[in-house]
Every structure is written in C-alpha cells, then in structure tokens.
Tab-separated table of C-alpha atoms in Angstrom:
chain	number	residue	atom	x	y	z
B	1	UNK	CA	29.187	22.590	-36.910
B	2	UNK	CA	27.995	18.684	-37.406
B	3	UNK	CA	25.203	17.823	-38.640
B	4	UNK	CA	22.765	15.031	-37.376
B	5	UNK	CA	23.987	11.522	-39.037
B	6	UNK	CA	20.135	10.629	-39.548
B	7	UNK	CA	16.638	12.629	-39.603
B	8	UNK	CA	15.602	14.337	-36.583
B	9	UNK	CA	12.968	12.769	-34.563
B	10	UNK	CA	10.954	9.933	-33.850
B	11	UNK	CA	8.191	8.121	-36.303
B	12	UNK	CA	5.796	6.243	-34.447
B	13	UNK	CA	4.048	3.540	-35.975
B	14	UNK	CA	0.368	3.794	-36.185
B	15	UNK	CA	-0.256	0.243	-35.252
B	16	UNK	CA	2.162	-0.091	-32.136
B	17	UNK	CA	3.389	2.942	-31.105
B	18	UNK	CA	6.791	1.738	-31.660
B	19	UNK	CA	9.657	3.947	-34.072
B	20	UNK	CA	9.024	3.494	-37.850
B	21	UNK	CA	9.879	4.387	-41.484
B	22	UNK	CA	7.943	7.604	-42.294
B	23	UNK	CA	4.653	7.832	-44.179
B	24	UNK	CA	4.067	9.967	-47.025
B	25	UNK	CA	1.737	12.405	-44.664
B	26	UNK	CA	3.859	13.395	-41.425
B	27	UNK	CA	2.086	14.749	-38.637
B	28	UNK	CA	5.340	16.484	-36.469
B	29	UNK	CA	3.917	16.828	-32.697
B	30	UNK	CA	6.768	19.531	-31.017
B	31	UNK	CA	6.585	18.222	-27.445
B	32	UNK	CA	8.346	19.263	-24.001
B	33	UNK	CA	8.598	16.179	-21.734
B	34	UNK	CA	8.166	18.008	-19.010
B	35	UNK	CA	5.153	20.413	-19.804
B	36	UNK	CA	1.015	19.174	-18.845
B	37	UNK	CA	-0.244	20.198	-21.944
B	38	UNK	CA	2.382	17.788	-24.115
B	39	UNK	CA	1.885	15.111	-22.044
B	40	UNK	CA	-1.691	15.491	-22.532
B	41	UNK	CA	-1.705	15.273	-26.340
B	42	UNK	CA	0.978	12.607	-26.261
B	43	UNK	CA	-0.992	10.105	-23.623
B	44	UNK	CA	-4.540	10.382	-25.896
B	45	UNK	CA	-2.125	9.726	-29.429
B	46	UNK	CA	-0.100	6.902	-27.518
B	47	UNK	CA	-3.326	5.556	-25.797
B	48	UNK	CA	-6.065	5.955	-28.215
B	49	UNK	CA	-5.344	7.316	-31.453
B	50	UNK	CA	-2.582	5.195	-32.819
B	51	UNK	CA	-3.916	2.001	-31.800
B	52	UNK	CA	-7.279	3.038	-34.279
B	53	UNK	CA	-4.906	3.242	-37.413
B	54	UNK	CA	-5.149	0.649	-39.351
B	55	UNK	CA	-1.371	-1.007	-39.726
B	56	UNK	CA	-1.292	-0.100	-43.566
B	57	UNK	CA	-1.911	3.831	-42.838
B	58	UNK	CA	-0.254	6.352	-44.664
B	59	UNK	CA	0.272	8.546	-41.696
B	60	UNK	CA	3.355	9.029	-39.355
B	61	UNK	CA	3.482	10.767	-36.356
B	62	UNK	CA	7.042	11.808	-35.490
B	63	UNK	CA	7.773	13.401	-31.657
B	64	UNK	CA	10.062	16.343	-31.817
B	65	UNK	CA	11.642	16.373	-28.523
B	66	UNK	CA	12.045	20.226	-27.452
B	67	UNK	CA	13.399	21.694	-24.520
B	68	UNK	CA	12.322	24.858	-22.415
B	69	UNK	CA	14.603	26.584	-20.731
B	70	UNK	CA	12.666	27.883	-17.757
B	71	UNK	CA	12.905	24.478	-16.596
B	72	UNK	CA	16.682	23.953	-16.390
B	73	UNK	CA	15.588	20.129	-14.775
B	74	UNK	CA	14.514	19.693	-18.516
B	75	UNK	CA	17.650	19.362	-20.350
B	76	UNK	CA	18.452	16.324	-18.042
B	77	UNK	CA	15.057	14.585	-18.904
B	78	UNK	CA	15.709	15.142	-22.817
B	79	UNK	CA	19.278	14.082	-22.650
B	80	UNK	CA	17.588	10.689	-20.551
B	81	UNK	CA	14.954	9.915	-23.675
B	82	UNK	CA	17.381	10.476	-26.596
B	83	UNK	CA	20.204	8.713	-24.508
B	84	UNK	CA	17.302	5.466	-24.571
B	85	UNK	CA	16.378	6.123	-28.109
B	86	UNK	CA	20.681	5.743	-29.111
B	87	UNK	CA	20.837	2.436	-26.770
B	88	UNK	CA	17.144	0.785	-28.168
B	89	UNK	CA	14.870	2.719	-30.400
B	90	UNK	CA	12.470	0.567	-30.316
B	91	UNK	CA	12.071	1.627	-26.652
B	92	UNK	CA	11.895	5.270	-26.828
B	93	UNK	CA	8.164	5.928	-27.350
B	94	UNK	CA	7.568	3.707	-24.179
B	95	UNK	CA	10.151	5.274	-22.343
B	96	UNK	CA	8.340	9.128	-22.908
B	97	UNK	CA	5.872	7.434	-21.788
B	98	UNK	CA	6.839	6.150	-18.407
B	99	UNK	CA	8.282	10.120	-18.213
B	100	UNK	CA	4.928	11.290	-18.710
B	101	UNK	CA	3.589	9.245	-16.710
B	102	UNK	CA	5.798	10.189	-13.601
B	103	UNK	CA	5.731	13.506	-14.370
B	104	UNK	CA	1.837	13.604	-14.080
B	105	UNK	CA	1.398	10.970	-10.681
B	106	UNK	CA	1.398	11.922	-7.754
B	107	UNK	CA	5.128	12.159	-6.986
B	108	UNK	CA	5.167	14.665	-9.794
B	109	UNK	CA	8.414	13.983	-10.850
B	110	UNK	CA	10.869	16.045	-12.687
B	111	UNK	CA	8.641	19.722	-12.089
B	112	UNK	CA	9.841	22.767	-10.502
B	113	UNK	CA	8.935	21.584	-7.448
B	114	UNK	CA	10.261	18.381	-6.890
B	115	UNK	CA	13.699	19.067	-9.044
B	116	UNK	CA	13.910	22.517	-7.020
B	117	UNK	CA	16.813	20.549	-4.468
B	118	UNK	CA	17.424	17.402	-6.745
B	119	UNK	CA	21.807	16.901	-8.145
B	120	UNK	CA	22.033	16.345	-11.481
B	121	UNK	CA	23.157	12.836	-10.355
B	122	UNK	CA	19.693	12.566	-8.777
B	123	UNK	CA	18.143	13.848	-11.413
B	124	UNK	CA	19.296	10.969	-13.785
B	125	UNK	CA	19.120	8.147	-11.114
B	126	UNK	CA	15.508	8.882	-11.032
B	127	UNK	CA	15.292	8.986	-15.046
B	128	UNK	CA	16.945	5.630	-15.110
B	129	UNK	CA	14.560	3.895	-13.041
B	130	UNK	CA	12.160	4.430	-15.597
B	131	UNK	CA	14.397	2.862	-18.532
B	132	UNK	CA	12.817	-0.063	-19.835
B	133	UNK	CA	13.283	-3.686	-19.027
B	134	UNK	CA	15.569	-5.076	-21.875
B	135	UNK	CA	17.871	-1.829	-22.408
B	136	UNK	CA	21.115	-2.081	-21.689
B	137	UNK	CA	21.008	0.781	-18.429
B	138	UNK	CA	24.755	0.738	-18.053
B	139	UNK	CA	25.016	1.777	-21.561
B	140	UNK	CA	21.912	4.344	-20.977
B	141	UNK	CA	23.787	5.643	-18.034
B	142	UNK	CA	27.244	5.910	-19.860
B	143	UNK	CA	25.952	7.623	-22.391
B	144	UNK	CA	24.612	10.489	-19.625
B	145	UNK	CA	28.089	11.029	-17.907
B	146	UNK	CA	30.552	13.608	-18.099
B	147	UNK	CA	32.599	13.727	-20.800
B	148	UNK	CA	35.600	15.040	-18.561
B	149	UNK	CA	35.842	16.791	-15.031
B	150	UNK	CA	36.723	20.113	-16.552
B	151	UNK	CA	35.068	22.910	-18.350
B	152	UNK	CA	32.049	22.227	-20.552
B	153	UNK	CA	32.408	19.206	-22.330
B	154	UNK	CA	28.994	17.925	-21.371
B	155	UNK	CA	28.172	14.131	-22.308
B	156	UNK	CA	27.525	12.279	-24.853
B	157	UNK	CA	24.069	13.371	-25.175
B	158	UNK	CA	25.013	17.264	-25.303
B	159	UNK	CA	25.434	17.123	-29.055
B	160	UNK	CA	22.045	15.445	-29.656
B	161	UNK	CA	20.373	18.380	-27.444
B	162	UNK	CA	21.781	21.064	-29.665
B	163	UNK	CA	20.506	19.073	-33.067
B	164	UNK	CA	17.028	18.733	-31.165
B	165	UNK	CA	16.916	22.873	-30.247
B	166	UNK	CA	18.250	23.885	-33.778
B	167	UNK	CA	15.771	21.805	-34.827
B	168	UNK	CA	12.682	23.412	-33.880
B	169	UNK	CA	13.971	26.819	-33.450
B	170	UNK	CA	14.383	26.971	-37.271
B	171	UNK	CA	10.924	25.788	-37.394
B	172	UNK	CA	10.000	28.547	-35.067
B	173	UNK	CA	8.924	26.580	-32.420
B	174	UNK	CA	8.276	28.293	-29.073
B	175	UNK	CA	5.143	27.002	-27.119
B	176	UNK	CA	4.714	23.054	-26.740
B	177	UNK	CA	2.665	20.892	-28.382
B	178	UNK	CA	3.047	22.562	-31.200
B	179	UNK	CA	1.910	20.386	-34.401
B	180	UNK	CA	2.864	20.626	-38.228
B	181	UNK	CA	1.000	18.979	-40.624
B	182	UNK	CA	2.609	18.215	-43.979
B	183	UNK	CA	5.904	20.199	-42.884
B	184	UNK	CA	3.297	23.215	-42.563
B	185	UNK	CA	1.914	24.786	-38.692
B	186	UNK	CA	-1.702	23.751	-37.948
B	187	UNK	CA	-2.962	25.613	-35.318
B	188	UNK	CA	-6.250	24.334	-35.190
B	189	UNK	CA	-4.363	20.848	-33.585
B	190	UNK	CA	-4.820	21.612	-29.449
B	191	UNK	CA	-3.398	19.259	-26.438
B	192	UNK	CA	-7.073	19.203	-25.348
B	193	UNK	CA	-8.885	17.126	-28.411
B	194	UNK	CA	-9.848	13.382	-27.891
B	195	UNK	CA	-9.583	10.751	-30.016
B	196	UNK	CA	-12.584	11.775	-31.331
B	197	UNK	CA	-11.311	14.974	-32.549
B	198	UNK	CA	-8.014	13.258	-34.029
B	199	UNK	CA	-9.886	11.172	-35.903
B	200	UNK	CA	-12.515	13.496	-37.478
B	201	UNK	CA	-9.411	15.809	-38.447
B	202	UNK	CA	-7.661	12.190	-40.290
B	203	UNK	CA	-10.796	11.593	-41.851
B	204	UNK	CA	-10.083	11.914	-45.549
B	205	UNK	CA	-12.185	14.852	-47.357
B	206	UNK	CA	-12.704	14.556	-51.027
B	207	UNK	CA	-9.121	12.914	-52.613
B	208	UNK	CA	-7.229	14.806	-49.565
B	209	UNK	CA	-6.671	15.382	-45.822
B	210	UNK	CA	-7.323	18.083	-43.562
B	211	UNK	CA	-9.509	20.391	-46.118
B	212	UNK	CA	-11.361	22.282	-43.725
C-alpha cells in the first residue's frame, strides 16, 4: 500500500496558530472533529494557550485528525479539513476551527441529529461554507468528488482518510482527545483543563518538562 508523501498531521505554531516546522518537544493532540470533548481541548489550545507561547518556543502541537465510526457523518467532515489543508495549509487550523465552532452553536451542525437526513452532497455543501476566504473552494470542492460513478473509488480525499486511521490505530488510539507527549501517552492531559492547567504542565521542572 502507499505511504503518506510527507509526515502525518498538522504542527501548529505557538505564536499564530497557523501550520509549522516541528519543535524538538511534540505535544500530538488525537482529535475527532466531530466529538464535544475535542472541540473542547482544541478551542482553549487555539484560543488561549498558543497565543501565551512565546514565538521562539520549543514546543509544537500537531492535530491528529481521527475519525469515529459511530458517526458515519464524520468521514465527510475529515475528508472536508484535510481536503482544505491540500488546497492552503496555512488555512487548516482556522478551518477546524470554524468546524468546531458549528458543530458546538446552536445549529449543531454535523451531529447525529442534524446529519440523521442530510446527502452526502449536503453534507459537504454545508462543510464548504465554512472554507475560508482566500482558498480556492472550487479546488476544495474538486478535491471532495467522486472519483467515478461506479463501485468504490471514493475521492481524492479517500486515500488521505486511510493514512489518518492507520495512523492512530497503530498508536492505539481509540477515545478522542487523546494526547502524547514526546511520542509517549499522557493520560494525565484531559479536554477539561484551562489554560491554566496547560501552562503549569509546560512549565519547565528542573532541566526538563513534564516531571511530575
């Protein structure tokens, strides 16, 4: 089978937000785009946590993208971010955001509920009025097509899903956010803690991190 041309994920830069090389300590947050408790961690590290990093910080935060399959609508909001990140990386992270952020208004968009009588079609007009301004959204759209009209070719993106789900299912990866510290599982990391608690945790102790 292929393997992925370049490294799985997306690095967020602590200053911005924005895609970046990665820092010597990587802090890997597994996250469903579609599931509360993600979008939780990923709104107070988007909002409050990477904006306190100083611009020079040795820490990367790289989104995992992974999809659960007892919400089938889910596969059509990953293929929607990773079909953005291919078009305009630089527009991904805001992109999850504006998916997060529909997902948790008061339309509730893309749950259970409101995808329970939604097309696919539907499903991806309503993902690509959240692309963006600047991003090509014919190309986004292309990219989220059929492949052909029989069988199951799937789309462009259908490749990119399978990297993504190998990805963390060799990691062992089963509940979202899950977070790995250093390529290693640290549990202690939850979707409720604050900035506060982000930041005690980055503090450095001694001449390393995270020695509890």
């Amino acid at each position: 089978p292929p393997l992925p041309p370049t490294q799985c994920g997306a690095c967020l830069s602590p200053a911005t937000g924005t895609t970046a090389p990665r820092c010597p300590i990587q802090i890997e947050c597994f996250l469903d785009l579609i599931c509360p408790f993600s979008a939780k961690m990923f709104t107070t590290l988007y909002n409050d946590v990477l904006p306190s990093l100083k611009d020079d910080s040795d820490i990367s935060f790289i989104i995992h993208q992974v999809v659960q399959p007892w919400h089938p609508q889910g596969t059509m909001v990953h293929e929607a971010a990773l079909a953005v990140k291919q078009i305009d990386a630089s527009a991904y992270v805001d992109y999850v955001k504006a998916i997060y952020d529909a997902f948790l208004g008061s339309e509730k968009l893309f749950t259970d509920e409101y995808a329970w009588k939604k097309t696919r079609l539907e499903m991806y007009d309503d993902l690509l009025k959240l692309v963006p301004g600047g991003v090509d959204l014919e190309a986004v759209k292309a990219l989220l097509m059929p492949k052909g009209t029989e069988g199951n070719a799937g789309n462009a993106m259908t490749q990119e899903i399978k990297w993504a789900t190998k990805y963390h299912r060799t990691r062992g990866v089963h509940v979202t956010p899950t977070v790995f510290v250093n390529g290693l599982e640290a549990g202690v990391v939850s979707s409720g803690w604050k900035k506060e608690d982000w930041m005690k945790f980055l503090e450095k102790k001694g001449g390393d991190f995270f020695q509890n």
